[in-house]
Short mmCIF file of C-alpha atoms and ligand atoms in Angstrom, two decimals:
data_model
loop_
_atom_site.label_atom_id
_atom_site.label_comp_id
_atom_site.label_asym_id
_atom_site.label_seq_id
_atom_site.Cartn_x
_atom_site.Cartn_y
_atom_site.Cartn_z
CA MET A 1 25.16 -65.54 -11.79
CA GLU A 2 21.41 -66.13 -11.42
CA GLY A 3 20.53 -69.81 -11.86
CA LYS A 4 17.64 -71.03 -13.90
CA GLN A 5 15.99 -72.64 -10.96
CA PHE A 6 12.21 -72.35 -10.61
CA PRO A 7 11.61 -70.04 -7.72
CA PHE A 8 10.61 -72.03 -4.66
CA TYR A 9 7.91 -69.50 -3.75
CA LEU A 10 6.13 -70.08 -7.14
CA LEU A 11 6.10 -73.79 -6.36
CA LEU A 12 4.47 -72.89 -3.06
CA LEU A 13 2.05 -70.60 -4.80
CA PHE A 14 1.02 -73.30 -7.27
CA SER A 15 0.52 -75.99 -4.60
CA TRP A 16 -1.50 -73.48 -2.58
CA LEU A 17 -3.65 -72.79 -5.64
CA ILE A 18 -4.19 -76.50 -6.24
CA VAL A 19 -5.05 -77.17 -2.63
CA ASN A 20 -7.44 -74.17 -2.60
CA GLN A 21 -9.04 -75.15 -5.81
CA VAL A 22 -10.01 -78.51 -4.17
CA ALA A 23 -11.02 -76.91 -1.00
CA SER A 24 -13.22 -74.33 -2.63
CA ASP A 25 -15.29 -77.06 -4.25
CA ILE A 26 -16.67 -77.93 -0.91
CA PRO A 27 -19.18 -75.47 0.41
CA THR A 28 -18.87 -74.28 3.93
CA THR A 29 -21.81 -71.96 3.94
CA LYS A 30 -25.18 -71.76 2.34
CA LYS A 31 -25.24 -70.32 -1.18
CA GLY A 32 -24.66 -66.57 -1.34
CA CYS A 33 -23.26 -66.30 2.20
CA ASP A 34 -19.89 -64.91 3.18
CA PRO A 35 -17.55 -67.79 4.08
CA GLN A 36 -15.36 -65.61 6.26
CA CYS A 37 -15.17 -62.61 8.58
CA GLY A 38 -11.71 -61.22 8.73
CA ASN A 39 -9.59 -64.31 8.70
CA VAL A 40 -12.04 -66.52 10.58
CA SER A 41 -14.12 -69.12 8.58
CA ILE A 42 -17.80 -69.01 9.33
CA PRO A 43 -19.31 -72.44 8.41
CA PHE A 44 -23.06 -73.14 8.50
CA PRO A 45 -24.97 -73.30 11.01
CA PHE A 46 -23.06 -70.09 11.79
CA GLY A 47 -23.63 -67.22 9.30
CA ILE A 48 -23.51 -63.56 8.85
CA LYS A 49 -26.51 -62.52 6.75
CA GLN A 50 -30.19 -63.36 7.23
CA GLY A 51 -30.85 -66.82 5.88
CA CYS A 52 -27.15 -67.78 6.40
CA PHE A 53 -27.39 -68.89 10.03
CA LEU A 54 -29.54 -71.63 11.60
CA ASP A 55 -31.11 -69.48 14.25
CA GLU A 56 -30.24 -66.28 16.10
CA TRP A 57 -27.80 -68.10 18.39
CA PHE A 58 -25.58 -68.73 15.43
CA GLU A 59 -25.78 -65.26 13.99
CA ILE A 60 -22.40 -63.58 13.56
CA VAL A 61 -21.95 -59.82 13.26
CA CYS A 62 -18.84 -59.03 11.34
CA GLN A 63 -17.67 -56.01 13.24
CA ASN A 64 -15.37 -53.61 11.45
CA ASP A 65 -13.92 -50.98 13.71
CA ASN A 66 -13.16 -48.94 10.68
CA SER A 67 -9.43 -48.58 11.22
CA SER A 68 -7.45 -49.72 8.23
CA ASN A 69 -4.87 -51.72 10.17
CA THR A 70 -7.28 -54.06 11.89
CA ILE A 71 -9.17 -57.04 10.49
CA PRO A 72 -12.92 -57.32 11.12
CA LYS A 73 -13.98 -59.31 14.20
CA PRO A 74 -16.72 -61.96 14.17
CA ILE A 75 -19.03 -61.43 17.15
CA LEU A 76 -21.81 -63.91 18.16
CA ASN A 77 -24.65 -61.39 18.16
CA ARG A 78 -26.69 -62.96 20.88
CA THR A 79 -23.97 -63.74 23.40
CA LYS A 80 -21.62 -60.89 22.30
CA LEU A 81 -18.66 -63.23 22.34
CA GLU A 82 -15.82 -62.67 19.86
CA VAL A 83 -15.09 -65.80 17.84
CA ILE A 84 -11.58 -66.90 17.24
CA GLU A 85 -12.25 -70.19 15.29
CA ILE A 86 -15.22 -72.37 14.42
CA SER A 87 -15.07 -76.13 13.68
CA VAL A 88 -17.94 -77.97 12.01
CA GLU A 89 -17.04 -80.79 14.33
CA GLY A 90 -18.96 -79.10 17.13
CA THR A 91 -16.45 -76.69 18.80
CA LEU A 92 -15.60 -73.10 18.67
CA GLN A 93 -13.03 -70.86 20.30
CA VAL A 94 -14.13 -67.49 21.70
CA ARG A 95 -12.63 -64.76 23.85
CA ASN A 96 -13.80 -65.07 27.40
CA PRO A 97 -13.25 -62.33 30.01
CA ILE A 98 -10.75 -62.68 32.86
CA THR A 99 -12.23 -62.12 36.32
CA PHE A 100 -9.96 -59.66 38.26
CA LEU A 101 -10.14 -58.69 41.91
CA ASN A 102 -8.22 -55.76 43.35
CA CYS A 103 -6.06 -55.33 40.15
CA SER A 104 -5.63 -51.58 39.74
CA ASP A 105 -8.57 -50.22 37.81
CA LYS A 106 -9.75 -53.54 36.29
CA GLN A 107 -13.40 -54.30 36.64
CA ILE A 108 -14.89 -57.62 37.68
CA HIS A 109 -16.18 -59.30 34.61
CA GLN A 110 -17.67 -62.77 34.92
CA SER A 111 -17.54 -65.53 32.31
CA ALA A 112 -20.32 -65.43 29.77
CA ASN A 113 -23.64 -66.96 30.80
CA LEU A 114 -24.57 -69.56 28.23
CA GLU A 115 -27.78 -70.79 29.82
CA GLY A 116 -30.45 -71.45 27.25
CA SER A 117 -27.96 -71.29 24.36
CA PRO A 118 -26.66 -74.07 22.16
CA PHE A 119 -23.21 -73.52 23.72
CA LYS A 120 -21.42 -74.87 26.72
CA TYR A 121 -17.93 -74.73 28.16
CA SER A 122 -15.87 -77.62 26.73
CA GLN A 123 -13.95 -79.92 29.07
CA ASN A 124 -10.88 -79.07 27.07
CA ASN A 125 -10.68 -75.94 29.21
CA LYS A 126 -8.99 -75.50 32.62
CA PHE A 127 -10.02 -73.06 35.24
CA ALA A 128 -7.02 -71.22 36.55
CA ALA A 129 -6.45 -68.64 39.29
CA VAL A 130 -3.40 -66.39 39.86
CA GLY A 131 -2.62 -64.70 43.09
CA CYS A 132 -0.57 -64.93 46.21
CA GLY A 133 -2.51 -67.14 48.57
CA ALA A 134 -5.87 -67.13 46.71
CA ILE A 135 -8.79 -69.42 46.66
CA ALA A 136 -10.87 -69.08 43.54
CA LEU A 137 -14.27 -70.85 43.44
CA MET A 138 -16.60 -71.46 40.55
CA ASN A 139 -20.05 -70.92 42.01
CA SER A 140 -23.40 -71.91 40.52
CA GLY A 141 -25.98 -70.21 42.63
CA GLU A 142 -24.96 -70.87 46.27
CA ALA A 143 -23.05 -74.01 45.48
CA SER A 144 -19.36 -74.29 44.56
CA ILE A 145 -18.86 -76.55 41.51
CA GLY A 146 -15.19 -76.29 41.27
CA GLY A 147 -12.12 -74.17 42.12
CA CYS A 148 -8.53 -74.27 43.29
CA SER A 149 -6.19 -72.55 45.64
CA SER A 150 -2.57 -71.36 45.45
CA ILE A 151 -0.10 -70.79 48.20
CA CYS A 152 2.00 -67.65 48.34
CA ASN A 153 5.63 -67.20 47.37
CA ASN A 154 6.51 -63.64 46.35
CA THR A 155 9.98 -64.71 45.02
CA ALA A 156 8.65 -67.53 42.82
CA TYR A 157 6.54 -65.87 40.20
CA GLY A 158 7.09 -67.97 37.12
CA ASN A 159 5.65 -69.41 34.12
CA SER A 160 4.16 -72.49 35.61
CA CYS A 161 0.79 -72.93 37.21
CA ASN A 162 1.38 -75.62 39.79
CA GLY A 163 -0.08 -74.39 43.07
CA ILE A 164 2.38 -71.62 43.94
CA ASN A 165 0.92 -68.24 43.10
CA CYS A 166 -1.17 -69.93 40.43
CA CYS A 167 -3.44 -72.96 40.40
CA GLN A 168 -5.49 -74.78 37.79
CA THR A 169 -8.21 -77.40 37.79
CA THR A 170 -10.57 -79.31 35.45
CA ILE A 171 -14.03 -78.06 34.88
CA PRO A 172 -17.27 -79.91 35.39
CA SER A 173 -19.23 -81.38 32.47
CA ASN A 174 -22.20 -79.64 30.80
CA LEU A 175 -21.14 -76.26 32.32
CA LYS A 176 -23.08 -73.32 30.96
CA SER A 177 -22.57 -70.59 33.55
CA PHE A 178 -20.69 -69.93 36.81
CA ASN A 179 -19.58 -66.95 38.92
CA THR A 180 -16.04 -66.71 40.15
CA ILE A 181 -15.65 -65.65 43.77
CA PHE A 182 -12.32 -65.23 45.66
CA LEU A 183 -11.42 -66.10 49.22
CA ASN A 184 -8.23 -65.58 51.05
CA LEU A 185 -6.15 -68.57 51.95
CA PRO A 186 -5.64 -68.14 55.73
CA GLY A 187 -2.11 -67.20 56.62
CA GLU A 188 -1.10 -66.65 52.95
CA GLY A 189 -0.43 -63.26 51.44
CA SER A 190 -2.42 -60.17 51.96
CA GLY A 191 -6.18 -60.08 51.21
CA ASN A 192 -6.03 -57.01 49.09
CA GLN A 193 -3.37 -58.26 46.63
CA CYS A 194 -4.43 -58.46 42.94
CA LYS A 195 -5.99 -61.85 42.09
CA PHE A 196 -7.54 -63.05 38.86
CA ALA A 197 -9.16 -66.19 37.59
CA PHE A 198 -10.17 -67.35 34.16
CA MET A 199 -11.25 -70.34 32.13
CA ALA A 200 -9.00 -71.03 29.14
CA ASP A 201 -8.44 -73.48 26.42
CA GLN A 202 -5.98 -76.06 27.88
CA ARG A 203 -4.04 -76.16 24.63
CA TRP A 204 -3.45 -72.38 24.77
CA LEU A 205 -2.66 -72.57 28.47
CA GLU A 206 -0.10 -75.28 28.00
CA SER A 207 1.23 -74.03 24.67
CA GLY A 208 4.17 -72.46 26.53
CA SER A 209 3.66 -69.25 24.54
CA THR A 210 1.66 -67.99 27.52
CA ASN A 211 3.44 -66.23 30.32
CA ILE A 212 1.28 -66.50 33.40
CA SER A 213 2.24 -63.06 34.64
CA ALA A 214 1.58 -61.51 31.27
CA ILE A 215 -2.10 -62.70 31.42
CA GLN A 216 -2.58 -59.95 33.96
CA ASP A 217 -2.35 -57.39 31.11
CA MET A 218 -4.97 -59.16 28.98
CA VAL A 219 -8.73 -58.66 29.30
CA ASP A 220 -9.78 -61.93 27.89
CA VAL A 221 -8.35 -65.40 26.93
CA PRO A 222 -9.35 -68.08 24.45
CA VAL A 223 -11.88 -70.55 25.70
CA GLU A 224 -13.28 -73.58 23.87
CA LEU A 225 -17.05 -74.02 23.68
CA ASN A 226 -19.05 -76.89 22.32
CA TRP A 227 -21.95 -76.10 20.05
CA GLU A 228 -24.96 -78.35 19.62
CA LEU A 229 -28.04 -78.44 17.56
CA TYR A 230 -30.87 -79.16 19.95
CA HIS A 231 -34.56 -78.86 19.36
CA TYR A 232 -37.82 -79.91 20.86
CA SER A 233 -38.73 -82.73 18.54
CA THR A 234 -36.93 -84.71 15.90
CA TYR A 235 -39.26 -83.28 13.39
CA ASP A 236 -38.25 -79.81 14.48
CA ILE A 237 -34.55 -80.73 14.09
CA PHE A 238 -34.74 -81.91 10.56
CA GLY A 239 -37.57 -79.67 9.54
CA THR A 240 -35.55 -76.63 10.60
CA PHE A 241 -32.35 -77.10 8.94
CA VAL A 242 -32.54 -79.83 6.30
CA GLU A 243 -32.78 -78.14 2.87
CA THR A 244 -35.19 -80.59 1.40
CA ASN A 245 -35.05 -80.90 -2.37
CA SER A 246 -38.66 -81.08 -3.27
CA SER A 247 -37.99 -82.81 -6.59
CA GLY A 248 -36.97 -85.95 -4.68
CA SER A 249 -33.34 -86.73 -5.52
CA SER A 250 -31.12 -89.17 -3.90
CA GLU A 251 -30.72 -87.16 -0.71
CA TYR A 252 -31.37 -88.85 2.57
CA ASN A 253 -34.77 -87.87 3.81
CA CYS A 254 -34.35 -87.59 7.49
CA SER A 255 -37.99 -87.05 8.40
CA THR A 256 -38.95 -90.27 6.56
CA ASN A 257 -36.55 -92.14 8.80
CA ILE A 258 -38.00 -90.97 12.02
CA ALA A 259 -40.52 -93.73 11.80
CA THR A 260 -37.86 -96.42 11.51
CA SER A 261 -35.86 -94.64 14.26
CA GLU A 262 -32.88 -94.69 11.85
CA TYR A 263 -31.60 -91.15 11.50
CA GLY A 264 -29.38 -89.62 8.89
CA CYS A 265 -28.23 -86.36 7.53
CA TYR A 266 -27.30 -85.65 3.92
CA ALA A 267 -25.50 -87.90 1.49
CA ASN A 268 -21.91 -88.83 2.45
CA SER A 269 -22.52 -87.97 6.03
CA SER A 270 -23.52 -89.82 9.15
CA CYS A 271 -25.71 -88.53 11.93
CA ASP A 272 -26.30 -89.21 15.57
CA VAL A 273 -29.30 -88.15 17.64
CA TYR A 274 -28.91 -87.96 21.39
CA ILE A 275 -31.79 -87.80 23.72
CA VAL A 276 -31.42 -84.89 26.01
CA ASN A 277 -34.63 -85.37 27.91
CA ALA A 278 -38.21 -86.44 27.21
CA ASN A 279 -38.90 -83.62 24.70
CA GLN A 280 -35.52 -82.53 23.63
CA GLN A 281 -32.96 -84.09 21.30
CA ARG A 282 -29.59 -83.15 20.04
CA LEU A 283 -28.22 -83.75 16.53
CA GLN A 284 -24.66 -84.24 15.49
CA CYS A 285 -23.53 -84.92 11.89
CA THR A 286 -20.08 -85.91 10.63
CA CYS A 287 -18.88 -86.19 6.98
CA GLY A 288 -18.61 -89.85 6.20
CA SER A 289 -17.73 -92.53 8.72
CA SER A 290 -14.02 -92.38 7.89
CA TRP A 291 -11.31 -89.99 6.87
CA ALA A 292 -12.58 -90.40 3.21
CA PHE A 293 -14.98 -87.47 3.33
CA GLU A 294 -14.67 -83.82 4.25
CA GLY A 295 -16.73 -80.76 4.29
CA ASN A 296 -19.77 -79.42 6.14
CA PRO A 297 -22.31 -82.19 6.99
CA TYR A 298 -25.03 -79.61 7.76
CA LEU A 299 -25.28 -78.54 4.14
CA LEU A 300 -26.95 -80.13 1.24
CA GLN A 301 -24.02 -81.71 -0.76
CA GLY A 302 -21.63 -80.48 1.87
CA CYS A 303 -19.66 -83.68 2.19
CA LYS A 304 -17.23 -84.70 -0.58
CA GLY A 305 -14.74 -87.46 -0.99
CA LYS A 306 -11.12 -86.47 -0.22
CA ILE A 307 -8.94 -86.33 -3.33
CA SER A 308 -5.73 -88.14 -2.55
C1 NAG B 1 -6.34 -64.34 12.51
O1 NAG B 1 -5.45 -63.27 12.71
C2 NAG B 1 -5.03 -63.11 14.00
C3 NAG B 1 -4.19 -61.79 14.03
O2 NAG B 1 -3.34 -61.77 13.03
C4 NAG B 1 -4.33 -64.33 14.48
O3 NAG B 1 -3.90 -64.18 15.86
C5 NAG B 1 -5.16 -65.54 14.33
O4 NAG B 1 -4.54 -66.68 14.69
C6 NAG B 1 -5.74 -65.65 12.90
N1 NAG B 1 -6.72 -66.64 12.95
C7 NAG B 1 -6.74 -67.68 11.95
C8 NAG B 1 -7.83 -68.62 12.04
O5 NAG B 1 -5.91 -67.68 11.09
C1 NAG B 2 -14.95 -45.09 8.55
O1 NAG B 2 -14.50 -45.35 7.23
C2 NAG B 2 -15.07 -44.47 6.21
C3 NAG B 2 -14.61 -44.96 4.90
O2 NAG B 2 -13.24 -45.34 4.87
C4 NAG B 2 -14.73 -43.08 6.53
O3 NAG B 2 -15.30 -42.15 5.53
C5 NAG B 2 -15.23 -42.72 7.95
O4 NAG B 2 -14.70 -41.37 8.28
C6 NAG B 2 -14.61 -43.73 8.97
N1 NAG B 2 -15.22 -43.44 10.26
C7 NAG B 2 -14.58 -43.42 11.31
C8 NAG B 2 -15.40 -43.13 12.65
O5 NAG B 2 -13.32 -43.59 11.47
C1 NAG B 3 -28.46 -58.68 16.89
O1 NAG B 3 -29.24 -58.79 17.98
C2 NAG B 3 -30.19 -57.86 18.26
C3 NAG B 3 -30.89 -58.02 19.56
O2 NAG B 3 -29.94 -58.22 20.61
C4 NAG B 3 -31.19 -57.63 17.10
O3 NAG B 3 -31.94 -56.55 17.27
C5 NAG B 3 -30.33 -57.49 15.82
O4 NAG B 3 -31.26 -57.48 14.71
C6 NAG B 3 -29.41 -58.68 15.64
N1 NAG B 3 -28.62 -58.54 14.41
C7 NAG B 3 -27.72 -57.58 14.10
C8 NAG B 3 -27.12 -57.75 12.70
O5 NAG B 3 -27.51 -56.65 14.75
C1 NAG B 4 -10.25 -55.43 47.40
O1 NAG B 4 -11.47 -55.95 46.98
C2 NAG B 4 -12.45 -56.03 48.01
C3 NAG B 4 -13.68 -56.61 47.42
O2 NAG B 4 -14.08 -55.96 46.21
C4 NAG B 4 -12.69 -54.63 48.59
O3 NAG B 4 -13.53 -54.72 49.68
C5 NAG B 4 -11.32 -54.06 49.07
O4 NAG B 4 -11.49 -52.76 49.50
C6 NAG B 4 -10.31 -54.12 47.94
N1 NAG B 4 -9.06 -53.59 48.36
C7 NAG B 4 -8.29 -52.82 47.68
C8 NAG B 4 -6.95 -52.48 48.22
O5 NAG B 4 -8.65 -52.33 46.65
C1 NAG B 5 9.84 -69.54 47.34
O1 NAG B 5 10.48 -69.75 46.08
C2 NAG B 5 11.83 -69.70 46.17
C3 NAG B 5 12.39 -69.79 44.69
O2 NAG B 5 11.76 -70.72 43.91
C4 NAG B 5 12.30 -70.85 46.92
O3 NAG B 5 13.75 -70.89 46.96
C5 NAG B 5 11.66 -70.89 48.30
O4 NAG B 5 11.98 -72.03 49.04
C6 NAG B 5 10.17 -70.74 48.23
N1 NAG B 5 9.60 -70.51 49.55
C7 NAG B 5 8.59 -71.17 50.07
C8 NAG B 5 8.13 -70.77 51.33
O5 NAG B 5 8.07 -72.05 49.38
C1 NAG B 6 6.64 -62.83 31.81
O1 NAG B 6 6.04 -61.52 31.79
C2 NAG B 6 6.50 -60.64 32.75
C3 NAG B 6 5.68 -59.35 32.71
O2 NAG B 6 5.18 -59.11 31.39
C4 NAG B 6 7.97 -60.37 32.53
O3 NAG B 6 8.49 -59.51 33.48
C5 NAG B 6 8.79 -61.71 32.56
O4 NAG B 6 10.03 -61.54 32.22
C6 NAG B 6 8.09 -62.70 31.65
N1 NAG B 6 8.73 -64.05 31.84
C7 NAG B 6 8.98 -64.92 30.87
C8 NAG B 6 9.58 -66.24 31.23
O5 NAG B 6 8.74 -64.66 29.71
C1 NAG B 7 -33.00 -81.34 -6.74
O1 NAG B 7 -32.43 -82.57 -7.10
C2 NAG B 7 -32.50 -82.90 -8.49
C3 NAG B 7 -32.01 -84.29 -8.79
O2 NAG B 7 -30.89 -84.56 -8.04
C4 NAG B 7 -31.69 -81.84 -9.25
O3 NAG B 7 -31.70 -82.01 -10.63
C5 NAG B 7 -32.30 -80.40 -8.95
O4 NAG B 7 -31.45 -79.42 -9.47
C6 NAG B 7 -32.28 -80.21 -7.36
N1 NAG B 7 -32.97 -78.93 -7.11
C7 NAG B 7 -32.48 -78.08 -6.27
C8 NAG B 7 -33.26 -76.85 -6.02
O5 NAG B 7 -31.40 -78.18 -5.72
C1 NAG B 8 -39.58 -86.67 3.21
O1 NAG B 8 -40.51 -87.44 3.94
C2 NAG B 8 -41.67 -86.68 4.33
C3 NAG B 8 -42.56 -87.53 5.31
O2 NAG B 8 -42.69 -88.82 4.73
C4 NAG B 8 -42.44 -86.19 3.10
O3 NAG B 8 -43.57 -85.47 3.49
C5 NAG B 8 -41.50 -85.40 2.27
O4 NAG B 8 -42.14 -84.98 1.07
C6 NAG B 8 -40.22 -86.17 1.95
N1 NAG B 8 -39.30 -85.25 1.30
C7 NAG B 8 -38.54 -85.68 0.25
C8 NAG B 8 -37.66 -84.65 -0.33
O5 NAG B 8 -38.62 -86.80 -0.21
C1 NAG B 9 -20.58 -87.74 -2.25
O1 NAG B 9 -19.21 -87.90 -2.48
C2 NAG B 9 -18.87 -88.09 -3.86
C3 NAG B 9 -17.37 -88.32 -3.92
O2 NAG B 9 -16.62 -87.18 -3.59
C4 NAG B 9 -19.31 -86.96 -4.73
O3 NAG B 9 -19.01 -87.26 -6.07
C5 NAG B 9 -20.81 -86.75 -4.51
O4 NAG B 9 -21.17 -85.59 -5.25
C6 NAG B 9 -21.21 -86.61 -3.04
N1 NAG B 9 -22.61 -86.53 -2.96
C7 NAG B 9 -23.19 -85.38 -2.49
C8 NAG B 9 -24.69 -85.49 -2.51
O5 NAG B 9 -22.63 -84.45 -2.11
#
C-alpha cells in the first residue's frame, strides 16, 4: 500500500525554490538584461543586448540555430568564440579549436588570437599534442615559447598523456596568441601520420572523462581564459562602468578616491587596481573580503551578504 510519505522529489523542489529565491535577489546583469543564453549565465560585464555589456569585447550573441532540439549558444561577438561558462571572478571557459596536421580532411585551425582583447589564456590550461613521434611547438612570431614532444609506440595508444604518443606541457604567462607548428621527431614514426595539438583546460584534460584518442573526433576543446577590465586611465576605468547614482547615496565613489590613491568598487565589495604600464591599469573587484558576500561586484548593489 502507498505510504503517506512526503515525496522526496517535492522536498528537492522546495529546497530548490528556496535556494533559487535567495539567488534571484542578487542581480547578475544590469536591469532589463537577459541573465542567460541557453543554459549559460551571462553576468555583467558580459551581456547580450546593447547597454548590457561593458564594451564590444564583452558582447555575447545568443545564437539559435533554429532546430528545436538544441539550446542556443552564447558566442563572443568580437572573437567569435563559443562560451561554455563565465565566472565573475575573472575567468571564462570557451571552445578553442584543435590544430590538426594530416588528419584526413581536417583543416588546420589555429587557436584564437586574443591580442588587443581583455582576454588571455589562463595558466590553468595545458598544451597537449597527440601523435606518433611528434614535436608540437607554440610559436610567437619566429620564436618558440613552448611545446612538447612524444615518442612513438603504435601498440600503446591509451588514455594517458605521458610522452608516449601524447605529450603535455604548461603554458607561458600572459599568453594571448600563438601558432602551433609540428616537426617530426627524428627516427620516430612516419612524418605523414595524423598529428594534432590543442590547448585545454587542465581540469577537463585530467577529469578522466576524456579519452585522448577520442579527441581526434572533436573540433574544439574547452579552454580557460582570464578576462580583465583594463583601460587607459583610472578615470576611464571608473567613469566607464561605475553606475554613479547622481543623488549621492552611500555608494563608494571611486573617482573621488583616485586622489587618495585608495580605490574601491561598490558597497560590500573590494577592489584592486594593478598597474599594467605607464598609461594602462587593470581593475579587479570581489564581493566582500570574505565568504560573507556573494554576487556580482561590477554592478551597483551587486554584492549581498550570504544568508546562512
Ligand atoms: C549546458 O548544457 C550542455 C549540454 O547539455 C552541458 O554540456 C553543459 O555542461 C551545460 N552547462 C551548464 C553551465 O550547465
Ligand atoms: C526557424 O524557425 C522558425 C519558427 O519556428 C520557422 O518558421 C523557420 O522555418 C525556421 N527556419 C529554419 C531555417 O529552420
Ligand atoms: C557583432 O560584431 C559585428 C562586427 O564584427 C557588428 O557589426 C555587430 O553589430 C555586432 N553585434 C551583433 C549583434 O551582431
Ligand atoms: C602532411 O602535411 C604536410 C604539410 O601540410 C604535407 O606537405 C604532406 O603532403 C601531408 N601528407 C599527407 C600524407 O597528407
Ligand atoms: C610499446 O608499448 C607496449 C605496451 O604498452 C610495451 O610493451 C612496449 O615495450 C612499448 N615499446 C616501446 C618501444 O616503448
Ligand atoms: C577511446 O576511444 C577510442 C576511439 O573512440 C576507442 O577505440 C577506445 O576504446 C577508447 N578507450 C577508452 C579507454 O575509453
Ligand atoms: C540613488 O540613491 C538614493 C539613495 O540611496 C535612492 O533613493 C535612489 O533611488 C537612487 N537612484 C537610482 C537611480 O538608483
Ligand atoms: C564622485 O566624485 C566626483 C569627483 O569628485 C564628482 O564629480 C562626482 O559628482 C561624485 N559622484 C557622486 C555620486 O558622488
Ligand atoms: C550590502 O550587504 C547587505 C547585507 O546583505 C545588504 O543588506 C545591503 O543592501 C548591501 N548593500 C548594497 C549597496 O548592496
